[in-house]
Amino acid sequence: MRIEQLEYIAAVTQYGSLRRASEQLHISQPALSEAITKLERELGVTLLDRRRAGARISREGQELLHSMSDVLEAVDRLRLAAGDQSAGVSSVRVGTVHAGTSTVLLPTLRRFADEHPRTSVEVRTMVQEDIYLALAEGTIDIGLVNLLDGDDLPPTVEGTVLLHGRPIVVLPVGHPLASRDEITVEELREEPFVGMRSGYLMYRFAHRVFGRDLPHHWHATDGAEMGKMMVGEGLGLTLLPDYSVVGDPRETGGHITVRPLAGDRSRVTMVAARRHNARTTSGARSLLDLLAETAARSQRSRSQRSRSQPSAGS
């Protein structure tokens, strides 16, 4: 067994195919495949499921992946202690549905970069089910997802609650409905609507709110960030968790505002998810801790603002 064979498995897991892994590692794809095949023969297990669309870590490989990561981290520490300046450089991979991007994720990343200059962060925009799959396969370390009351995480995933909030209506500041203390479903239904694409929680929530009688003019987009931009440009109103809007530069800058949805008592929760019983790297642990700290400050800020401005719906 050679160290580079373990590095090859980690690369294929990260990049999702032998071709992309070979490009990143600067070796030929046949040489990469042969090295992994030799490791599989030595261990007596199939580490990769090779498919036409790419290669994924197998179930047996998932069970061994974290032991391999332990070995690679130990080798990295040895190289660092020996003075190898290229050692100790690591990364944390985050998948997000754009949950609390401006209020939680970005402030956390700025602080993390200051405190961990040798650890990079890769952020991927993904729908919720893809985040769960990527966590199970080990291709991301942390997933930021939203849950409605009654939702459960899949058994392959465990989570840390970061924020509790409520779904709210997001609209341009100059919109006629902005003069209201709250907005009814009937009023919202009559407006052009910016909905999330299927696979996002707020897509499911919007269809629960409207039932079969959907707004006649319905735009669709991926995630809260583009949704807020489209609202700010006057393309329609939308429904989002309050923690993804309140405190956002577009909201504090006076481009968009928020109002409660009349009669709705739903609660939405932002969760930092990770693979169940997985060994968490030191970088991922640090990022999780910082996410929790930043989320707690954001929660307090929203609560204080809500008490001081009860009619703003925030």
mmCIF file of C-alpha atoms in Angstrom:
data_model
loop_
_atom_site.group_PDB
_atom_site.id
_atom_site.type_symbol
_atom_site.label_atom_id
_atom_site.label_comp_id
_atom_site.label_asym_id
_atom_site.label_seq_id
_atom_site.Cartn_x
_atom_site.Cartn_y
_atom_site.Cartn_z
ATOM 1 C CA MET A 1 0.000 0.000 0.000
ATOM 2 C CA ARG A 2 1.304 3.455 -0.941
ATOM 3 C CA ILE A 3 0.287 6.840 0.414
ATOM 4 C CA GLU A 4 -0.468 8.153 -3.059
ATOM 5 C CA GLN A 5 -3.062 5.389 -3.546
ATOM 6 C CA LEU A 6 -5.012 6.800 -0.598
ATOM 7 C CA GLU A 7 -4.597 10.281 -2.048
ATOM 8 C CA TYR A 8 -6.017 9.024 -5.341
ATOM 9 C CA ILE A 9 -9.139 7.655 -3.628
ATOM 10 C CA ALA A 10 -9.631 10.964 -1.802
ATOM 11 C CA ALA A 11 -9.287 12.865 -5.085
ATOM 12 C CA VAL A 12 -11.811 10.703 -6.951
ATOM 13 C CA THR A 13 -14.235 11.103 -4.048
ATOM 14 C CA GLN A 14 -13.811 14.867 -4.107
ATOM 15 C CA TYR A 15 -14.021 15.414 -7.880
ATOM 16 C CA GLY A 16 -16.554 12.713 -8.743
ATOM 17 C CA SER A 17 -14.747 11.045 -11.619
ATOM 18 C CA LEU A 18 -11.447 9.424 -12.547
ATOM 19 C CA ARG A 19 -10.964 11.928 -15.361
ATOM 20 C CA ARG A 20 -11.338 15.030 -13.195
ATOM 21 C CA ALA A 21 -9.214 13.499 -10.431
ATOM 22 C CA SER A 22 -6.446 12.643 -12.905
ATOM 23 C CA GLU A 23 -6.481 16.212 -14.224
ATOM 24 C CA GLN A 24 -6.150 17.634 -10.723
ATOM 25 C CA LEU A 25 -3.406 15.172 -9.782
ATOM 26 C CA HIS A 26 -1.574 15.632 -13.105
ATOM 27 C CA ILE A 27 -1.339 11.918 -13.853
ATOM 28 C CA SER A 28 -2.894 9.873 -16.632
ATOM 29 C CA GLN A 29 -6.327 8.386 -16.069
ATOM 30 C CA PRO A 30 -5.163 4.795 -16.830
ATOM 31 C CA ALA A 31 -2.346 5.127 -14.269
ATOM 32 C CA LEU A 32 -4.794 6.464 -11.677
ATOM 33 C CA SER A 33 -7.287 3.677 -12.328
ATOM 34 C CA GLU A 34 -4.593 0.990 -12.165
ATOM 35 C CA ALA A 35 -3.252 2.297 -8.835
ATOM 36 C CA ILE A 36 -6.727 2.218 -7.313
ATOM 37 C CA THR A 37 -7.391 -1.258 -8.716
ATOM 38 C CA LYS A 38 -4.196 -2.525 -7.071
ATOM 39 C CA LEU A 39 -5.308 -1.027 -3.743
ATOM 40 C CA GLU A 40 -8.713 -2.691 -4.105
ATOM 41 C CA ARG A 41 -7.046 -6.063 -4.709
ATOM 42 C CA GLU A 42 -4.793 -5.610 -1.685
ATOM 43 C CA LEU A 43 -7.673 -4.638 0.610
ATOM 44 C CA GLY A 44 -10.076 -7.168 -0.882
ATOM 45 C CA VAL A 45 -12.871 -4.601 -1.361
ATOM 46 C CA THR A 46 -14.306 -2.527 -4.201
ATOM 47 C CA LEU A 47 -13.594 1.086 -3.279
ATOM 48 C CA LEU A 48 -15.177 2.785 -6.291
ATOM 49 C CA ASP A 49 -18.403 2.256 -8.202
ATOM 50 C CA ARG A 50 -17.264 2.955 -11.751
ATOM 51 C CA ARG A 51 -20.057 4.206 -13.996
ATOM 52 C CA ARG A 52 -20.267 5.833 -17.378
ATOM 53 C CA ALA A 53 -21.300 9.124 -15.729
ATOM 54 C CA GLY A 54 -18.347 9.028 -13.329
ATOM 55 C CA ALA A 55 -16.935 7.205 -10.327
ATOM 56 C CA ARG A 56 -18.351 7.322 -6.809
ATOM 57 C CA ILE A 57 -17.105 5.919 -3.557
ATOM 58 C CA SER A 58 -18.701 2.529 -2.911
ATOM 59 C CA ARG A 59 -20.476 1.527 0.281
ATOM 60 C CA GLU A 60 -17.357 -0.415 1.361
ATOM 61 C CA GLY A 61 -15.248 2.577 0.409
ATOM 62 C CA GLN A 62 -17.405 4.896 2.532
ATOM 63 C CA GLU A 63 -16.749 2.677 5.543
ATOM 64 C CA LEU A 64 -12.984 2.948 4.985
ATOM 65 C CA LEU A 65 -12.839 6.573 3.805
ATOM 66 C CA HIS A 66 -12.376 8.159 7.207
ATOM 67 C CA SER A 67 -9.648 5.707 8.186
ATOM 68 C CA MET A 68 -7.882 6.689 4.971
ATOM 69 C CA SER A 69 -8.333 10.355 5.884
ATOM 70 C CA ASP A 70 -6.789 9.668 9.292
ATOM 71 C CA VAL A 71 -3.718 8.200 7.599
ATOM 72 C CA LEU A 72 -3.405 11.139 5.202
ATOM 73 C CA GLU A 73 -3.748 13.668 8.029
ATOM 74 C CA ALA A 74 -1.075 11.837 10.034
ATOM 75 C CA VAL A 75 1.257 11.913 7.037
ATOM 76 C CA ASP A 76 0.525 15.609 6.582
ATOM 77 C CA ARG A 77 1.394 16.317 10.234
ATOM 78 C CA LEU A 78 4.650 14.380 9.827
ATOM 79 C CA ARG A 79 5.586 16.372 6.740
ATOM 80 C CA LEU A 80 4.746 19.637 8.492
ATOM 81 C CA ALA A 81 6.856 18.707 11.508
ATOM 82 C CA ALA A 82 9.711 17.901 9.151
ATOM 83 C CA GLY A 83 9.503 21.382 7.645
ATOM 84 C CA ASP A 84 7.527 20.679 4.468
ATOM 85 C CA GLN A 85 5.856 24.045 3.882
ATOM 86 C CA SER A 86 3.359 22.510 1.454
ATOM 87 C CA ALA A 87 2.013 20.286 4.229
ATOM 88 C CA GLY A 88 -0.736 21.411 6.557
ATOM 89 C CA VAL A 89 -2.715 22.939 3.691
ATOM 90 C CA SER A 90 -6.254 21.557 3.760
ATOM 91 C CA SER A 91 -9.775 22.367 2.652
ATOM 92 C CA VAL A 92 -13.330 22.193 3.951
ATOM 93 C CA ARG A 93 -16.125 21.541 1.465
ATOM 94 C CA VAL A 94 -19.523 23.118 2.152
ATOM 95 C CA GLY A 95 -22.783 22.534 0.298
ATOM 96 C CA THR A 96 -25.535 25.097 0.801
ATOM 97 C CA VAL A 97 -29.062 25.863 -0.355
ATOM 98 C CA HIS A 98 -28.198 29.539 0.263
ATOM 99 C CA ALA A 99 -29.347 29.291 3.881
ATOM 100 C CA GLY A 100 -28.400 32.474 5.748
ATOM 101 C CA THR A 101 -25.693 33.349 3.217
ATOM 102 C CA SER A 102 -25.126 37.024 4.011
ATOM 103 C CA THR A 103 -26.037 36.855 7.707
ATOM 104 C CA VAL A 104 -24.260 33.632 8.735
ATOM 105 C CA LEU A 105 -22.142 31.937 6.083
ATOM 106 C CA LEU A 106 -20.174 34.886 4.680
ATOM 107 C CA PRO A 107 -19.296 36.413 8.092
ATOM 108 C CA THR A 108 -18.193 32.955 9.207
ATOM 109 C CA LEU A 109 -15.992 32.475 6.143
ATOM 110 C CA ARG A 110 -14.291 35.850 6.699
ATOM 111 C CA ARG A 111 -13.450 34.950 10.299
ATOM 112 C CA PHE A 112 -12.400 31.419 9.350
ATOM 113 C CA ALA A 113 -9.997 32.770 6.708
ATOM 114 C CA ASP A 114 -8.363 34.996 9.337
ATOM 115 C CA GLU A 115 -8.041 32.231 11.923
ATOM 116 C CA HIS A 116 -7.138 29.357 9.560
ATOM 117 C CA PRO A 117 -5.061 30.828 6.726
ATOM 118 C CA ARG A 118 -3.809 27.397 5.586
ATOM 119 C CA THR A 119 -7.298 25.949 5.202
ATOM 120 C CA SER A 120 -9.406 26.848 2.180
ATOM 121 C CA VAL A 121 -13.168 26.566 1.919
ATOM 122 C CA GLU A 122 -15.013 25.348 -1.162
ATOM 123 C CA VAL A 123 -18.679 26.422 -1.233
ATOM 124 C CA ARG A 124 -21.094 24.640 -3.568
ATOM 125 C CA THR A 125 -24.693 25.649 -4.304
ATOM 126 C CA MET A 126 -26.830 22.509 -4.195
ATOM 127 C CA VAL A 127 -30.424 21.412 -3.692
ATOM 128 C CA GLN A 128 -31.189 19.710 -0.405
ATOM 129 C CA GLU A 129 -31.299 16.088 -1.567
ATOM 130 C CA ASP A 130 -27.981 16.496 -3.377
ATOM 131 C CA ILE A 131 -26.451 17.824 -0.159
ATOM 132 C CA TYR A 132 -27.601 14.731 1.739
ATOM 133 C CA LEU A 133 -26.190 12.467 -0.971
ATOM 134 C CA ALA A 134 -22.866 14.327 -1.069
ATOM 135 C CA LEU A 135 -22.540 14.073 2.726
ATOM 136 C CA ALA A 136 -23.198 10.328 2.610
ATOM 137 C CA GLU A 137 -20.611 9.891 -0.161
ATOM 138 C CA GLY A 138 -18.027 12.072 1.555
ATOM 139 C CA THR A 139 -17.771 14.611 -1.269
ATOM 140 C CA ILE A 140 -18.656 17.498 1.077
ATOM 141 C CA ASP A 141 -17.952 17.943 4.786
ATOM 142 C CA ILE A 142 -20.803 20.250 5.863
ATOM 143 C CA GLY A 143 -24.245 20.928 4.413
ATOM 144 C CA LEU A 144 -26.355 23.985 5.224
ATOM 145 C CA VAL A 145 -30.045 23.137 4.832
ATOM 146 C CA ASN A 146 -33.460 24.441 5.878
ATOM 147 C CA LEU A 147 -36.123 22.350 7.611
ATOM 148 C CA LEU A 148 -39.816 22.998 8.232
ATOM 149 C CA ASP A 149 -41.555 21.788 11.381
ATOM 150 C CA GLY A 150 -42.026 18.042 11.046
ATOM 151 C CA ASP A 151 -39.107 17.555 8.664
ATOM 152 C CA ASP A 152 -36.443 15.015 9.617
ATOM 153 C CA LEU A 153 -32.886 14.594 8.449
ATOM 154 C CA PRO A 154 -32.192 11.299 6.627
ATOM 155 C CA PRO A 155 -30.669 8.553 8.796
ATOM 156 C CA THR A 156 -27.277 8.974 7.077
ATOM 157 C CA VAL A 157 -27.017 12.563 8.346
ATOM 158 C CA GLU A 158 -26.879 14.331 11.703
ATOM 159 C CA GLY A 159 -27.191 18.045 12.258
ATOM 160 C CA THR A 160 -26.532 21.034 14.482
ATOM 161 C CA VAL A 161 -29.344 23.574 14.719
ATOM 162 C CA LEU A 162 -28.033 27.031 13.870
ATOM 163 C CA LEU A 163 -31.110 29.256 13.586
ATOM 164 C CA HIS A 164 -34.854 29.235 14.094
ATOM 165 C CA GLY A 165 -36.967 31.560 12.006
ATOM 166 C CA ARG A 166 -40.202 31.967 10.125
ATOM 167 C CA PRO A 167 -41.138 32.218 6.455
ATOM 168 C CA ILE A 168 -41.847 35.830 5.454
ATOM 169 C CA VAL A 169 -42.922 37.739 2.348
ATOM 170 C CA VAL A 170 -40.098 39.597 0.593
ATOM 171 C CA LEU A 171 -41.058 42.605 -1.542
ATOM 172 C CA PRO A 172 -39.550 45.792 -2.976
ATOM 173 C CA VAL A 173 -39.526 48.745 -0.593
ATOM 174 C CA GLY A 174 -41.708 50.852 -2.897
ATOM 175 C CA HIS A 175 -44.338 48.164 -3.452
ATOM 176 C CA PRO A 176 -47.927 49.137 -2.463
ATOM 177 C CA LEU A 177 -48.171 46.113 -0.130
ATOM 178 C CA ALA A 178 -45.146 47.381 1.828
ATOM 179 C CA SER A 179 -47.537 49.730 3.646
ATOM 180 C CA ARG A 180 -49.266 46.720 5.241
ATOM 181 C CA ASP A 181 -48.306 45.224 8.600
ATOM 182 C CA GLU A 182 -48.880 41.758 7.090
ATOM 183 C CA ILE A 183 -49.774 40.279 3.720
ATOM 184 C CA THR A 184 -52.495 37.713 3.085
ATOM 185 C CA VAL A 185 -52.165 34.692 0.844
ATOM 186 C CA GLU A 186 -54.874 36.137 -1.411
ATOM 187 C CA GLU A 187 -52.911 39.385 -1.853
ATOM 188 C CA LEU A 188 -49.692 37.486 -2.524
ATOM 189 C CA ARG A 189 -51.419 35.244 -5.061
ATOM 190 C CA GLU A 190 -52.423 38.275 -7.154
ATOM 191 C CA GLU A 191 -48.805 39.455 -7.518
ATOM 192 C CA PRO A 192 -46.056 38.192 -9.835
ATOM 193 C CA PHE A 193 -44.204 35.592 -7.749
ATOM 194 C CA VAL A 194 -40.542 34.548 -7.588
ATOM 195 C CA GLY A 195 -40.548 30.923 -6.501
ATOM 196 C CA MET A 196 -37.697 28.592 -5.724
ATOM 197 C CA ARG A 197 -37.044 25.707 -8.081
ATOM 198 C CA SER A 198 -38.129 22.189 -7.154
ATOM 199 C CA GLY A 199 -35.680 20.701 -4.648
ATOM 200 C CA TYR A 200 -35.596 23.754 -2.384
ATOM 201 C CA LEU A 201 -37.619 23.835 0.823
ATOM 202 C CA MET A 202 -39.312 27.149 -0.022
ATOM 203 C CA TYR A 203 -40.645 25.599 -3.238
ATOM 204 C CA ARG A 204 -42.475 23.087 -1.073
ATOM 205 C CA PHE A 205 -43.614 25.784 1.362
ATOM 206 C CA ALA A 206 -44.974 28.031 -1.419
ATOM 207 C CA HIS A 207 -47.008 25.157 -2.853
ATOM 208 C CA ARG A 208 -48.341 24.414 0.627
ATOM 209 C CA VAL A 209 -49.393 28.065 1.024
ATOM 210 C CA PHE A 210 -51.023 28.492 -2.388
ATOM 211 C CA GLY A 211 -52.438 25.014 -2.805
ATOM 212 C CA ARG A 212 -53.649 24.363 -6.336
ATOM 213 C CA ASP A 213 -54.404 28.042 -6.964
ATOM 214 C CA LEU A 214 -50.893 29.260 -7.804
ATOM 215 C CA PRO A 215 -50.012 32.841 -8.786
ATOM 216 C CA HIS A 216 -50.637 33.271 -12.497
ATOM 217 C CA HIS A 217 -47.213 34.821 -13.137
ATOM 218 C CA TRP A 218 -44.517 32.610 -11.562
ATOM 219 C CA HIS A 219 -40.763 32.978 -12.041
ATOM 220 C CA ALA A 220 -38.479 30.192 -10.759
ATOM 221 C CA THR A 221 -34.898 30.393 -9.580
ATOM 222 C CA ASP A 222 -32.220 28.579 -7.581
ATOM 223 C CA GLY A 223 -31.802 29.740 -4.011
ATOM 224 C CA ALA A 224 -32.473 32.791 -1.880
ATOM 225 C CA GLU A 225 -29.694 34.982 -3.268
ATOM 226 C CA MET A 226 -31.059 35.182 -6.814
ATOM 227 C CA GLY A 227 -34.580 35.351 -5.406
ATOM 228 C CA LYS A 228 -33.730 38.512 -3.437
ATOM 229 C CA MET A 229 -32.067 40.056 -6.473
ATOM 230 C CA MET A 230 -35.139 39.387 -8.608
ATOM 231 C CA VAL A 231 -37.426 40.908 -5.982
ATOM 232 C CA GLY A 232 -35.171 43.965 -5.778
ATOM 233 C CA GLU A 233 -35.457 44.359 -9.557
ATOM 234 C CA GLY A 234 -39.238 44.385 -9.331
ATOM 235 C CA LEU A 235 -39.819 40.993 -10.956
ATOM 236 C CA GLY A 236 -42.133 39.781 -8.195
ATOM 237 C CA LEU A 237 -42.553 38.930 -4.531
ATOM 238 C CA THR A 238 -41.213 35.825 -2.846
ATOM 239 C CA LEU A 239 -41.301 33.736 0.334
ATOM 240 C CA LEU A 240 -38.051 33.084 2.208
ATOM 241 C CA PRO A 241 -36.868 32.329 5.748
ATOM 242 C CA ASP A 242 -36.469 35.601 7.655
ATOM 243 C CA TYR A 243 -32.857 34.775 8.561
ATOM 244 C CA SER A 244 -31.967 34.730 4.861
ATOM 245 C CA VAL A 245 -33.286 38.275 4.380
ATOM 246 C CA VAL A 246 -33.232 40.362 7.578
ATOM 247 C CA GLY A 247 -29.791 41.940 7.810
ATOM 248 C CA ASP A 248 -28.982 41.262 4.150
ATOM 249 C CA PRO A 249 -27.355 44.295 2.449
ATOM 250 C CA ARG A 250 -30.287 44.529 0.044
ATOM 251 C CA GLU A 251 -32.656 44.774 3.011
ATOM 252 C CA THR A 252 -30.597 47.134 5.161
ATOM 253 C CA GLY A 253 -29.804 49.208 2.052
ATOM 254 C CA GLY A 254 -33.493 49.875 1.418
ATOM 255 C CA HIS A 255 -33.982 47.830 -1.750
ATOM 256 C CA ILE A 256 -36.214 45.086 -0.311
ATOM 257 C CA THR A 257 -38.274 44.709 2.831
ATOM 258 C CA VAL A 258 -40.174 41.922 4.591
ATOM 259 C CA ARG A 259 -43.655 41.406 6.022
ATOM 260 C CA PRO A 260 -45.280 38.475 7.834
ATOM 261 C CA LEU A 261 -47.631 36.174 5.956
ATOM 262 C CA ALA A 262 -51.016 36.667 7.626
ATOM 263 C CA GLY A 263 -52.214 33.694 9.638
ATOM 264 C CA ASP A 264 -49.057 31.654 9.126
ATOM 265 C CA ARG A 265 -47.306 30.219 12.189
ATOM 266 C CA SER A 266 -44.800 27.999 10.409
ATOM 267 C CA ARG A 267 -41.271 27.738 11.691
ATOM 268 C CA VAL A 268 -38.179 27.112 9.590
ATOM 269 C CA THR A 269 -34.834 25.954 10.968
ATOM 270 C CA MET A 270 -31.332 26.297 9.543
ATOM 271 C CA VAL A 271 -29.194 23.219 10.213
ATOM 272 C CA ALA A 272 -25.517 22.459 9.663
ATOM 273 C CA ALA A 273 -25.580 18.819 8.567
ATOM 274 C CA ARG A 274 -22.755 16.287 8.421
ATOM 275 C CA ARG A 275 -22.506 12.567 7.817
ATOM 276 C CA HIS A 276 -23.757 10.463 10.730
ATOM 277 C CA ASN A 277 -20.954 9.140 12.954
ATOM 278 C CA ALA A 278 -18.337 10.515 10.592
ATOM 279 C CA ARG A 279 -14.938 11.610 11.834
ATOM 280 C CA THR A 280 -14.817 15.389 11.424
ATOM 281 C CA THR A 281 -11.560 17.039 10.391
ATOM 282 C CA SER A 282 -10.150 19.794 12.565
ATOM 283 C CA GLY A 283 -10.926 22.365 9.868
ATOM 284 C CA ALA A 284 -14.538 21.232 9.574
ATOM 285 C CA ARG A 285 -14.923 21.262 13.381
ATOM 286 C CA SER A 286 -13.588 24.812 13.556
ATOM 287 C CA LEU A 287 -15.902 25.948 10.786
ATOM 288 C CA LEU A 288 -18.896 24.333 12.517
ATOM 289 C CA ASP A 289 -18.033 26.117 15.768
ATOM 290 C CA LEU A 290 -17.747 29.459 13.997
ATOM 291 C CA LEU A 291 -21.034 28.886 12.164
ATOM 292 C CA ALA A 292 -22.765 28.276 15.503
ATOM 293 C CA GLU A 293 -21.250 31.438 17.042
ATOM 294 C CA THR A 294 -22.188 33.605 14.077
ATOM 295 C CA ALA A 295 -25.703 32.154 13.951
ATOM 296 C CA ALA A 296 -26.224 32.874 17.652
ATOM 297 C CA ARG A 297 -25.270 36.526 17.123
ATOM 298 C CA SER A 298 -27.577 36.731 14.114
ATOM 299 C CA GLN A 299 -30.449 35.230 16.123
ATOM 300 C CA ARG A 300 -29.966 37.776 18.911
ATOM 301 C CA SER A 301 -29.800 40.640 16.419
ATOM 302 C CA ARG A 302 -33.040 39.603 14.733
ATOM 303 C CA SER A 303 -34.775 39.193 18.083
ATOM 304 C CA GLN A 304 -33.703 42.667 19.211
ATOM 305 C CA ARG A 305 -34.826 44.199 15.941
ATOM 306 C CA SER A 306 -38.166 42.386 16.101
ATOM 307 C CA ARG A 307 -38.832 43.832 19.573
ATOM 308 C CA SER A 308 -37.923 47.359 18.529
ATOM 309 C CA GLN A 309 -39.799 47.230 15.173
ATOM 310 C CA PRO A 310 -42.789 44.909 15.651
ATOM 311 C CA SER A 311 -44.642 46.247 12.608
ATOM 312 C CA ALA A 312 -41.773 45.474 10.247
ATOM 313 C CA GLY A 313 -42.465 41.746 10.369
ATOM 314 C CA SER A 314 -38.837 40.922 11.000
#
